[in-house]
Coordinates of C-alpha atoms in Angstrom, one line a residue:
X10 CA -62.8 13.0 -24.3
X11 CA -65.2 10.4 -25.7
X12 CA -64.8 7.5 -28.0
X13 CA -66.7 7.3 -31.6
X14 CA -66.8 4.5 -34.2
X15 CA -68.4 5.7 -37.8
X16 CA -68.3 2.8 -39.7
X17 CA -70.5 0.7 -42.6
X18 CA -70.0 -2.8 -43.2
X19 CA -72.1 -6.3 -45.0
X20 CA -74.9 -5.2 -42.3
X21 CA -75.4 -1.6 -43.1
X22 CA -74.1 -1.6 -46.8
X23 CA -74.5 -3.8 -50.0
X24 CA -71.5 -5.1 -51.0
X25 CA -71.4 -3.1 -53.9
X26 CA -70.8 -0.1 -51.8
X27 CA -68.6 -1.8 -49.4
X28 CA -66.4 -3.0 -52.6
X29 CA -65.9 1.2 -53.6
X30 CA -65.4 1.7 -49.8
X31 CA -62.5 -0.6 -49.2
X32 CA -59.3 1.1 -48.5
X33 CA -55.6 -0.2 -49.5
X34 CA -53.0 0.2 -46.8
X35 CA -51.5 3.4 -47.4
X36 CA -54.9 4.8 -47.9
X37 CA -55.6 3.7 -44.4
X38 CA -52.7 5.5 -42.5
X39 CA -53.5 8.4 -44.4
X40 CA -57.2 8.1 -43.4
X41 CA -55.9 7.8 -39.6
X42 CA -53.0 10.3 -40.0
X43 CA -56.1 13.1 -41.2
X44 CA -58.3 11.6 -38.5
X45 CA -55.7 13.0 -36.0
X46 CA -55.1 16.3 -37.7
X47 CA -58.6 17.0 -37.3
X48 CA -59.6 19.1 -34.4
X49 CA -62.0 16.8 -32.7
X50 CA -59.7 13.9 -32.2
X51 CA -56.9 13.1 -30.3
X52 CA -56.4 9.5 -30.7
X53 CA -57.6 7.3 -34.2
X54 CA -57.5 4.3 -35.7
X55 CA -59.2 1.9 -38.5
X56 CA -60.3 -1.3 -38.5
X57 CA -60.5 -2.4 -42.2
X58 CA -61.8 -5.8 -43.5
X59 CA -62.9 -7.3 -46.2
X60 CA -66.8 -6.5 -45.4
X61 CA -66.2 -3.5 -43.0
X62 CA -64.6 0.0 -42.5
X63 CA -64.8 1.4 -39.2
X64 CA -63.0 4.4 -38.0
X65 CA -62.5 4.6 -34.1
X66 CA -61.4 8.0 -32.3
X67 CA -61.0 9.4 -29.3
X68 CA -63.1 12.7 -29.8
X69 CA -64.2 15.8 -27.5
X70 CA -66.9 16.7 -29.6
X71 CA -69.8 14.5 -30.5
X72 CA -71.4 15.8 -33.8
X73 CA -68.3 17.8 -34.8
X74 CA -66.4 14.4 -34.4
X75 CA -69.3 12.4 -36.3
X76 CA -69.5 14.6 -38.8
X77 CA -65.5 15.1 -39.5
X78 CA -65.0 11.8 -39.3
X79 CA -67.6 10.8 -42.0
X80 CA -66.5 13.5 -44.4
X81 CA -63.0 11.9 -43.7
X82 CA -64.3 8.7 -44.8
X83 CA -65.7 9.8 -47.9
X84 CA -63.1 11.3 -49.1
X85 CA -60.7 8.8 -48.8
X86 CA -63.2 5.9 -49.8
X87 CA -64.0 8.2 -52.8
X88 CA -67.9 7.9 -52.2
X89 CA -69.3 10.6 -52.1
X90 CA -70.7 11.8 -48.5
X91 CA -74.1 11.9 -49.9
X92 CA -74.2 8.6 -51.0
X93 CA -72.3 7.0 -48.1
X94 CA -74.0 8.9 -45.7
X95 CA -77.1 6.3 -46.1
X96 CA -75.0 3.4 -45.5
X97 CA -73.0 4.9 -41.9
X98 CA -73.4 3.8 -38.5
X99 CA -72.6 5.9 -35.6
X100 CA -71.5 4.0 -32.0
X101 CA -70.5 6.7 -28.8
X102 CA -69.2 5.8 -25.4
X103 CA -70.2 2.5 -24.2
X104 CA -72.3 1.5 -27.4
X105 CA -68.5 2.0 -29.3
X106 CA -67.2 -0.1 -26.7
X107 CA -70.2 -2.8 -27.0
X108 CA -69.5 -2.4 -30.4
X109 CA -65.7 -3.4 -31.1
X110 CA -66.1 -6.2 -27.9
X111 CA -69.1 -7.7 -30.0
X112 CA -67.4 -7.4 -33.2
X113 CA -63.8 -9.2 -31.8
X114 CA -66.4 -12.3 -30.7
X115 CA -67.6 -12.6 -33.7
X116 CA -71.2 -11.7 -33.3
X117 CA -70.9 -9.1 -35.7
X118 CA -69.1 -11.0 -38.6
X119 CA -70.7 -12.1 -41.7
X120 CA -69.9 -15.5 -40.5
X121 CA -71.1 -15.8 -36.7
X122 CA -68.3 -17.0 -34.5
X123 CA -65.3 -16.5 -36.7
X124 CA -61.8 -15.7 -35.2
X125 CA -59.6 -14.1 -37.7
X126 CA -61.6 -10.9 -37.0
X127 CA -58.7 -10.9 -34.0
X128 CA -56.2 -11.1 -36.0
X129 CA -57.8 -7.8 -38.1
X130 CA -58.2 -5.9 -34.4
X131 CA -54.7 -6.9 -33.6
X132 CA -54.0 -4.9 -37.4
X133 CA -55.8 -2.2 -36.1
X134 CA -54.0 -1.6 -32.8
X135 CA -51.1 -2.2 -34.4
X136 CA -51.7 0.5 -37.2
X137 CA -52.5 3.3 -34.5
X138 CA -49.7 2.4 -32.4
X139 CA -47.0 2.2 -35.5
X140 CA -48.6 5.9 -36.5
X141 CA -48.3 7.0 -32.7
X142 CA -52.0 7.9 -33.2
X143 CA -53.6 5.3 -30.7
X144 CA -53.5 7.0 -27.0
X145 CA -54.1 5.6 -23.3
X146 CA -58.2 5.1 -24.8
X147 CA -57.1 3.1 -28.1
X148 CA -54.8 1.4 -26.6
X149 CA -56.3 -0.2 -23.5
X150 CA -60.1 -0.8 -25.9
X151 CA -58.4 -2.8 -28.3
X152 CA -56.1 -4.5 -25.9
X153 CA -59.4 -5.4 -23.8
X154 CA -61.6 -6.2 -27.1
X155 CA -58.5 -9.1 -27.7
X156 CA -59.1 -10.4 -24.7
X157 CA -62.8 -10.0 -24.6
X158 CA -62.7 -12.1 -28.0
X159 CA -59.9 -15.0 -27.0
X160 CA -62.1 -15.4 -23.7
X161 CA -65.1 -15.7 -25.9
X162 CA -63.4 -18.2 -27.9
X163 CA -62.0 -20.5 -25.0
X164 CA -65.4 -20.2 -22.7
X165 CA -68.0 -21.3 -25.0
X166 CA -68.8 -22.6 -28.0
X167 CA -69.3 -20.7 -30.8
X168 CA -66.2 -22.0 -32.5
X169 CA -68.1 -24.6 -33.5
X170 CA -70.8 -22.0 -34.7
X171 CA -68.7 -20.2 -36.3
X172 CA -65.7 -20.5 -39.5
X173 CA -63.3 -18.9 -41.1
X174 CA -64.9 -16.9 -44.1
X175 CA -62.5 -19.7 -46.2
X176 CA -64.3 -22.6 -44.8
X177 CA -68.0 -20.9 -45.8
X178 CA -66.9 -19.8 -48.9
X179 CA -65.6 -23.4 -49.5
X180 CA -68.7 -25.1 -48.1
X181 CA -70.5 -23.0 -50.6
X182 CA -68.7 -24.2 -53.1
X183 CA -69.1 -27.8 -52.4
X184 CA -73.0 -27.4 -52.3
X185 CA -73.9 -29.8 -49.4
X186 CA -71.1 -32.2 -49.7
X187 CA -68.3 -32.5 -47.1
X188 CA -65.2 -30.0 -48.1
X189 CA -63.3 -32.3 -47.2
X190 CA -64.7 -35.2 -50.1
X191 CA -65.5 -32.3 -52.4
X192 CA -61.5 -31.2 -52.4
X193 CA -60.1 -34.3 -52.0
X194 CA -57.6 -35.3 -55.1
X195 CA -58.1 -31.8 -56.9
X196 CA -55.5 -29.3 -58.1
X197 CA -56.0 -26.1 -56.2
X198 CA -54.5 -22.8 -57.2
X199 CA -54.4 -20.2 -54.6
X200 CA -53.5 -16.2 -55.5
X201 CA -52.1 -14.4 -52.8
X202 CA -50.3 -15.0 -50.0
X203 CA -51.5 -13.0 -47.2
X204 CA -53.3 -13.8 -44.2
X205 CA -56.5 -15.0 -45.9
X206 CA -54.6 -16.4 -48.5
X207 CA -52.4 -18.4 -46.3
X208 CA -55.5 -19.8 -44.7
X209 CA -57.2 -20.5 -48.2
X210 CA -54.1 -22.8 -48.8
X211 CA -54.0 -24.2 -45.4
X212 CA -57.2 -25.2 -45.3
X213 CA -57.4 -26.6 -49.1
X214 CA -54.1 -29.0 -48.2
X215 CA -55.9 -30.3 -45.2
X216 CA -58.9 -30.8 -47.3
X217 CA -57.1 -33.4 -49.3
X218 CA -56.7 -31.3 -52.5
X219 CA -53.7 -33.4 -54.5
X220 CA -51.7 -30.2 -56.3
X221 CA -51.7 -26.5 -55.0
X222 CA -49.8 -23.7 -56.5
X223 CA -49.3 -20.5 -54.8
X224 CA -49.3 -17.2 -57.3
X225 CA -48.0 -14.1 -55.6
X226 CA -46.8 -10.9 -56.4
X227 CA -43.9 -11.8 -54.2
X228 CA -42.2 -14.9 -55.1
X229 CA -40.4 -15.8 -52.0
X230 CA -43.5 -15.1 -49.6
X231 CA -45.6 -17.4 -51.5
X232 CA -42.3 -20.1 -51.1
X233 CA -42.4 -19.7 -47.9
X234 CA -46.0 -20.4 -47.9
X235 CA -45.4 -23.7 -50.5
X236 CA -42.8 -25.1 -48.2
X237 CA -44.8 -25.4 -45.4
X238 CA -47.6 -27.1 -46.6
X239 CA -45.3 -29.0 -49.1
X240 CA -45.5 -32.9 -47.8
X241 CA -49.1 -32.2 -45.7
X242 CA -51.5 -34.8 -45.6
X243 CA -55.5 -34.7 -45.5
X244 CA -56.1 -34.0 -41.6
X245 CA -52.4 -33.5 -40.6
X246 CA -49.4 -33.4 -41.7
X247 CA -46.8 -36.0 -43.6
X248 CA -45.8 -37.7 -39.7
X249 CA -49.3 -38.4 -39.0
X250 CA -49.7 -41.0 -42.0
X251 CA -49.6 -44.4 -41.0
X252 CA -45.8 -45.8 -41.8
X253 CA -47.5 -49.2 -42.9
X254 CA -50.0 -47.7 -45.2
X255 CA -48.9 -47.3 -48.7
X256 CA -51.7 -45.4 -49.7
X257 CA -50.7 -42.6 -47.4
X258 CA -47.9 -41.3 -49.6
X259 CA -50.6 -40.9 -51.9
X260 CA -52.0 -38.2 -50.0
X261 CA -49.3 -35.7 -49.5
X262 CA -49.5 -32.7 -50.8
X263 CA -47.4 -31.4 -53.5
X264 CA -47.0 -27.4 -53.2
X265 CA -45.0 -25.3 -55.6
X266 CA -44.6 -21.5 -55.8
X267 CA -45.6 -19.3 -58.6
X268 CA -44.7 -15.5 -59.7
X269 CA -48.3 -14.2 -60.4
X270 CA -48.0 -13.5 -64.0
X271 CA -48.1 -17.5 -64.3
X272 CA -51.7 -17.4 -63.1
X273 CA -53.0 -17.9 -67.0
X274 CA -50.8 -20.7 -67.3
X275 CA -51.9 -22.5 -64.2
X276 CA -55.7 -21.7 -64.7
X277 CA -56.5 -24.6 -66.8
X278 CA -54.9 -27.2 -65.0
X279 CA -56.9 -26.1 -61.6
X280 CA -59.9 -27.4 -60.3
X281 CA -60.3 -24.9 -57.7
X282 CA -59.0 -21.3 -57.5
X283 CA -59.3 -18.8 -54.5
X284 CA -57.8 -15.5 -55.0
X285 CA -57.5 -12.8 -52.1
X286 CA -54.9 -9.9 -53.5
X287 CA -55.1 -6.2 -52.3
X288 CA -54.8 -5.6 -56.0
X289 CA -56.9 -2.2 -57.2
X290 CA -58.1 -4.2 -60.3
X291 CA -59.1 -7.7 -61.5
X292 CA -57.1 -10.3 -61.2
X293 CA -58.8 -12.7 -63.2
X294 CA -60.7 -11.3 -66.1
X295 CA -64.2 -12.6 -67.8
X296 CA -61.6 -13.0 -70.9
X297 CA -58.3 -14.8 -69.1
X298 CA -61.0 -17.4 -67.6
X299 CA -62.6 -18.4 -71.0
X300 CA -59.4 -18.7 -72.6
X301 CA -58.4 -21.1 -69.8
X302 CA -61.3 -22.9 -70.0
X303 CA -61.4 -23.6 -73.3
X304 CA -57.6 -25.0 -73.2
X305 CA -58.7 -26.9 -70.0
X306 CA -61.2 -28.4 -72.4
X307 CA -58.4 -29.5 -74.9
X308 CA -56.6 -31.1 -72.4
X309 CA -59.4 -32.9 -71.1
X310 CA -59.7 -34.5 -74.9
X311 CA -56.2 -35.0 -74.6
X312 CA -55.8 -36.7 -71.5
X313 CA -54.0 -34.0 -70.1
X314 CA -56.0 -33.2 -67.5
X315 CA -55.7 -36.0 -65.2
X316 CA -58.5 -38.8 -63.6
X317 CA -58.8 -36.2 -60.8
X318 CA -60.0 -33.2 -63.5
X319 CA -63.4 -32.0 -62.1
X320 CA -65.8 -31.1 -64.6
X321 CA -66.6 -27.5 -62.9
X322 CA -64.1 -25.1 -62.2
X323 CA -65.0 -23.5 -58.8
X324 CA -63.7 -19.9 -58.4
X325 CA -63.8 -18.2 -54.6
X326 CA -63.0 -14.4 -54.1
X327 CA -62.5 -13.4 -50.9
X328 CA -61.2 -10.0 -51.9
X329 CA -62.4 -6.5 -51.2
X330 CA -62.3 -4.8 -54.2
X331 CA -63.0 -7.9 -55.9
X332 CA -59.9 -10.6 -57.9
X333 CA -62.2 -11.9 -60.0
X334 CA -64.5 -10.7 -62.3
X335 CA -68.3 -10.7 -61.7
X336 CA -68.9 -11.8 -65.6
X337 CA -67.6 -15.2 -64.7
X338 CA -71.2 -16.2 -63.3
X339 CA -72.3 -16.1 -67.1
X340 CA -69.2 -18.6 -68.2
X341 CA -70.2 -22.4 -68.5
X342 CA -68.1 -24.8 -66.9
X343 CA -67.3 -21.8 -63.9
X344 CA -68.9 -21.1 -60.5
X345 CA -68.4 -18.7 -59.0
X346 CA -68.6 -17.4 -55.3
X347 CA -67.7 -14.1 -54.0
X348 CA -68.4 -11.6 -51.1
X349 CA -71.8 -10.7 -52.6
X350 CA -72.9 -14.3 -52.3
X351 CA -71.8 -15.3 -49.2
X352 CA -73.3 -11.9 -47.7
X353 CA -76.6 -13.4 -48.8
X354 CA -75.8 -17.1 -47.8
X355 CA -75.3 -15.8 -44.5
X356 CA -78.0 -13.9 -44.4
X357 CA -80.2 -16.7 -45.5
X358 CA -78.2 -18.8 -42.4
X359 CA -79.1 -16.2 -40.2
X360 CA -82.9 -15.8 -41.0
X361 CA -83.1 -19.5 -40.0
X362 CA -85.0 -20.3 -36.8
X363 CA -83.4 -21.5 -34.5
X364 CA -84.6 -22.7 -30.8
X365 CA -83.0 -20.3 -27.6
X366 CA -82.4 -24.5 -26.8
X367 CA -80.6 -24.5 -29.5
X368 CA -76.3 -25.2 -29.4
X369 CA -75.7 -22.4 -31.3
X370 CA -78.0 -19.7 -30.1
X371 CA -77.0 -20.9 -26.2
X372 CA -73.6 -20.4 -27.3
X373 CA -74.4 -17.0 -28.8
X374 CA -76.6 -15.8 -26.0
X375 CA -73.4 -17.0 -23.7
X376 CA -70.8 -14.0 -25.6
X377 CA -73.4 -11.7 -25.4
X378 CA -73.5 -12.5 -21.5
X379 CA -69.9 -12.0 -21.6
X380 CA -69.6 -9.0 -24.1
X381 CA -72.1 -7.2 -21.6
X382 CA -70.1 -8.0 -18.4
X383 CA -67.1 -7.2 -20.0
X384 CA -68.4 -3.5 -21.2
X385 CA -69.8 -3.0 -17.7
X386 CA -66.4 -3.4 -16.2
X387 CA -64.2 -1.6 -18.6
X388 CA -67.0 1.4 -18.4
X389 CA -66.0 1.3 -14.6
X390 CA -62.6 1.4 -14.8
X391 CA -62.6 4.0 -16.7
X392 CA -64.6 6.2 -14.9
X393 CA -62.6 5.4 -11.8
X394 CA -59.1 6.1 -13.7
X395 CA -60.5 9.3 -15.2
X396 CA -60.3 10.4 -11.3
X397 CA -57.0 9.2 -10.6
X398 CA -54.5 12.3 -11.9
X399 CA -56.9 14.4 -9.2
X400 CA -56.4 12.1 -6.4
X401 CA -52.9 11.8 -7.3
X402 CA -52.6 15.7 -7.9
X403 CA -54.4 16.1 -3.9
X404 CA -52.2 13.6 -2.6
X405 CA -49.0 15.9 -4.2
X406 CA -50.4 18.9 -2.6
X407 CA -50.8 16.8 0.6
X408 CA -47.4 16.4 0.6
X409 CA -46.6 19.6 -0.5
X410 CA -48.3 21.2 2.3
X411 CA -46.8 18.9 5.2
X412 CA -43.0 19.6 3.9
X413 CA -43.6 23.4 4.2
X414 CA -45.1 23.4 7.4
X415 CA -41.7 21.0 8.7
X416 CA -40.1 23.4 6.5
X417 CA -41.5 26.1 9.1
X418 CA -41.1 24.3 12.3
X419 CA -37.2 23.9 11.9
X420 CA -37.3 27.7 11.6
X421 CA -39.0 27.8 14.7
X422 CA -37.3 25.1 16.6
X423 CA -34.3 24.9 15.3
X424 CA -32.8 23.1 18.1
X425 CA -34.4 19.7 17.3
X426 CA -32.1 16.8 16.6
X427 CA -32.8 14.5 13.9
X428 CA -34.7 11.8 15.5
X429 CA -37.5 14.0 16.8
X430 CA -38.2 15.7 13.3
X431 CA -38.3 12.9 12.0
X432 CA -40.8 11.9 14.5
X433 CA -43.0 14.7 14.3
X434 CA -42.6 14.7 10.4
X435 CA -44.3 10.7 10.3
X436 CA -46.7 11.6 12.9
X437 CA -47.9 14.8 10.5
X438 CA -47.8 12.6 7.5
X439 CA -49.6 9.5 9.4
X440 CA -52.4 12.4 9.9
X441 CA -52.6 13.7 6.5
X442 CA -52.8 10.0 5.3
X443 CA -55.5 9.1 7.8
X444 CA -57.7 12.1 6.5
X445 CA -57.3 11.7 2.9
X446 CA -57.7 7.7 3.1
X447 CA -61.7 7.5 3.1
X448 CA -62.5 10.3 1.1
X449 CA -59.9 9.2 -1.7
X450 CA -61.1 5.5 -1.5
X451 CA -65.2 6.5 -1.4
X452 CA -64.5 9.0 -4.4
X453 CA -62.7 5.9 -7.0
X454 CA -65.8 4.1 -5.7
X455 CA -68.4 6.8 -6.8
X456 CA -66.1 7.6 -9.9
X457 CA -66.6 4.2 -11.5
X458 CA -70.4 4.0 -11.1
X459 CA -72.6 5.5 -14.3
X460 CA -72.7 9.5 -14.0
X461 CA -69.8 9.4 -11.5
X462 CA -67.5 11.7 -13.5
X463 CA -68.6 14.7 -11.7
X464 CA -66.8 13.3 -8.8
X465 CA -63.6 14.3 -10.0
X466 CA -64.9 18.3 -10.9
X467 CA -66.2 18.1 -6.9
X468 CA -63.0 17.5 -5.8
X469 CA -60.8 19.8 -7.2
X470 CA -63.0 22.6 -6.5
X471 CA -63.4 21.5 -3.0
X472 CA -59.5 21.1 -2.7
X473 CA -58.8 24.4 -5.0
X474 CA -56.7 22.1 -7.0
X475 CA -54.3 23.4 -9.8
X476 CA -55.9 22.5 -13.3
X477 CA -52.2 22.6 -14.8
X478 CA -51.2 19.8 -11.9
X479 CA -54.0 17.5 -12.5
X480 CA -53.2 17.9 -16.6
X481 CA -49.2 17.4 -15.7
X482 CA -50.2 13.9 -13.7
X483 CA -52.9 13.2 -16.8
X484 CA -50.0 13.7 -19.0
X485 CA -47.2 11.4 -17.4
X486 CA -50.2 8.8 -17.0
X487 CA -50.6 8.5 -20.6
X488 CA -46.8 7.9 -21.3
X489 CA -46.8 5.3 -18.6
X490 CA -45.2 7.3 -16.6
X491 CA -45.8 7.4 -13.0
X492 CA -45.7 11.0 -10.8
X493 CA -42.7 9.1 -8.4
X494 CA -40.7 8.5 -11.7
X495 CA -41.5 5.5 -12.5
X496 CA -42.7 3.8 -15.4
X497 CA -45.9 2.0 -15.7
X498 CA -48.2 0.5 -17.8
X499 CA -50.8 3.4 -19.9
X500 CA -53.8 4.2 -18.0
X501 CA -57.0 3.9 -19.4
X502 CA -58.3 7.7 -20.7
X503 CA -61.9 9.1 -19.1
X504 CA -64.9 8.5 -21.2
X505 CA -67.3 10.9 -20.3
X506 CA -71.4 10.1 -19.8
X507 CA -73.1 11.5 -23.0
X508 CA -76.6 10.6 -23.7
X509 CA -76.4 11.7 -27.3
X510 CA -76.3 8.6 -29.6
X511 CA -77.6 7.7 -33.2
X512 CA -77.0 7.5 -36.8
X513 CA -75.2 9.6 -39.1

């Protein structure tokens, strides 16, 4: 069994594509439930963001398994293969495992260095283990790639490389100027209340924003949402204001919740609007935004608006399909940022020089360092667990073999007492023990070195070892359960050496 990622994201695909691609929730357990139920894998899961859909599996066919999986993804993306096809990337083995350890760093976001991409593989690991279709392989790879990415977090710095896709999005929006000055006193209004959403809002009340509203489908998630922020102040929260300084009550937050069919009602009083739904359509037409602003400009000749009213609405959508719609570039008084242009922004950040003195790119080159270590050694282990069930399954038949031949000797010499077979039954163990010990230690050493699979073939044909015992200890391994009885943690699944890699 091998592992394969087919996958496109903002790197292999316009965002055009990407936006047809993106798959709601129950499209995605049906995409890994039909991963499963084909014949080349065993274990699946998919990792689905806002700019990237890849589908990992555990597979025992390489182009079989590359080419089911792709079909798979058509048809459940709805592009057709031909078309996708293009746009596809193919990982196998230790590139897939490269792959998902540089992608849970950061190095592979659209934004270098940000960390909710953790939060997405947590999602993923999740997903396969709620479906029962993530395996000993899934399961200890995206365990590893969370570690792999929170020690690439605490050990460098590319947290101050990278952001949040809110924070560039914003920054985009404020066109040079500080978020932070840009937001401050403005009425933000936020649609959504999932994970991005929740750090859309977050990050608005901390910028200083006076008023934000919270619009969502649920009411009481986007409460929950409003309370907590309700009372924040710019860089903290209520408590960290000075008691003495009057102006400080100034800057609290005021949150309230909205149902989301009050979105045209709020839209002319706010300044700023980011909207992240998994909604299938728009959220915000061409038509709802001129309507608002042209009653926003009524209440601006009114007064209603406020000291605070900016003169430019500034719209971010950070949602794949897209909230809002793409017309609202040709609006006046709008501007509008969305996946498409912060794919380019960040590919205009990226073409940048920079210096290999540089902080960033020493921080960069320093995961890297760390992603390659990291693949090195999970490679190795598991190679060397791939041979475990046979040294486990020679170690039964050991045993095996010593208890008949004691079995034997009390028919033989039936007159010994107790203490003397048990004697003579250590002292043939001690022996078996002594023999096994080197060849058993050398062969996990060989196992876990590049090519060393074949190790674990050698041995059962040198030993004559049942196939059907070394499957039966392979079996109770993967349900953490150990050949005493026990329970134990998973083991990690083999990955076997293949040199064939490319594209689809």
């Amino acid at each position: 069994m091998s592992l394969l990622v087919v996958g496109l994201s903002h790197r292999s695909a316009p965002v055009s594509v990407l936006e047809r691609a993106s798959l709601a929730a129950d499209q995605q357990t049906k995409l890994v439930q039909d991963s499963l139920a084909a014949e080349p894998a065993t274990e699946a899961t998919v990792l689905a963001t806002c700019n990237r859909i890849e589908l990992y599996a555990d597979v025992d066919k390489f182009h079989a398994g590359v080419a089911e999986l792709s079909t798979l993804l058509a048809q459940h993306t709805g592009v057709g293969l031909d078309e996708l096809t293009p746009y596809l990337y193919v990982h196998y083995e230790d590139r897939a495992v490269h792959h998902l350890f540089s992608v849970a760093c950061g190095l592979d976001s659209m934004v270098v260095g940000e960390g909710q991409i953790l939060g997405q593989i947590k999602d993923a690991l999740a997903l396969g283990q709620e479906l029962h279709t993530a395996g000993r392989l899934l399961n200890d790879l995206f365990q590893q790639a969370l570690r792999v990415g929170k020690r690439a977090h605490s050990e460098t710095g590319i947290d101050k490389a990278g952001q949040s896709l809110v924070t560039f999005g914003l920054e985009q929006l404020a066109g040079g100027t500080p978020v932070a000055d840009w937001a401050a006193g403005r009425r933000a209004l936020v649609i959504g209340a999932g994970s991005m959403s929740s750090l859309a809002a977050t990050t608005l009340a901390r910028a200083g924003v006076a008023e934000l509203v919270i619009a969502n489908r649920t009411l009481d998630r986007a409460r929950r949402l409003a309370e907590s922020l309700t009372g924040l102040v710019a860089g903290g929260d209520a408590s960290d204001a000075p008691r003495e300084a009057g102006a400080a009550a100034d800057r609290r937050l005021i949150a309230r919740a909205v149902p989301r069919d009050r979105v045209p009602a709020e839209l002319p009083y706010a300044d700023i609007v980011v909207s992240c739904t998994g909604a299938t359509g728009l959220v915000l037409t061409a038509d709802m935004l001129a309507e608002a602003l042209d009653r926003r400009a009524e209440h601006r000749a009114e007064g209603v608006a406020g000291p605070g009213a900016a003169e430019t609405v500034a719209l971010l959508d950070l949602a794949m399909p897209r909230d809002i719609d793409a017309a609202a570039h040709r609006l006046a008084g709008l501007r509008l940022v969305d996946i498409e242009s912060l794919a380019e922004a960040a590919a205009t950040v990226s073409d940048q020089p920079t210096t290999s003195a540089g902080p960033m790119a020493a921080d960069v080159d320093q995961v890297r360092a760390i992603v390659s270590a990291e693949v090195a050694a999970f490679g190795a282990a598991q190679r060397a667990a791939h041979i475990t069930p046979t040294v486990v399954a020679l170690r039964t038949m050991a045993a095996d073999v010593v208890a008949g031949e004691i079995a034997r000797l009390d028919g033989r010499l039936p007159d010994l007492d107790e203490r003397q077979r048990a004697e003579i039954t250590q002292t043939v163990r001690r022996v078996v023990d002594k023999l096994l010990h080197a060849p058993t230690v050398r062969v996990k050493q060989l196992a876990s070195t590049p090519g060393g699979a074949g190790y674990a073939d050698a041995l059962r044909e040198l030993f004559d070892l049942d196939p059907q015992a070394v499957a039966a200890v392979s079996r109770a391994d993967a349900n953490g359960t150990r050949p005493d009885g026990g329970v134990g943690r998973p083991g990690a699944a083999a990955v076997q050496t293949d040199p064939k890699r490319g594209r689809a």
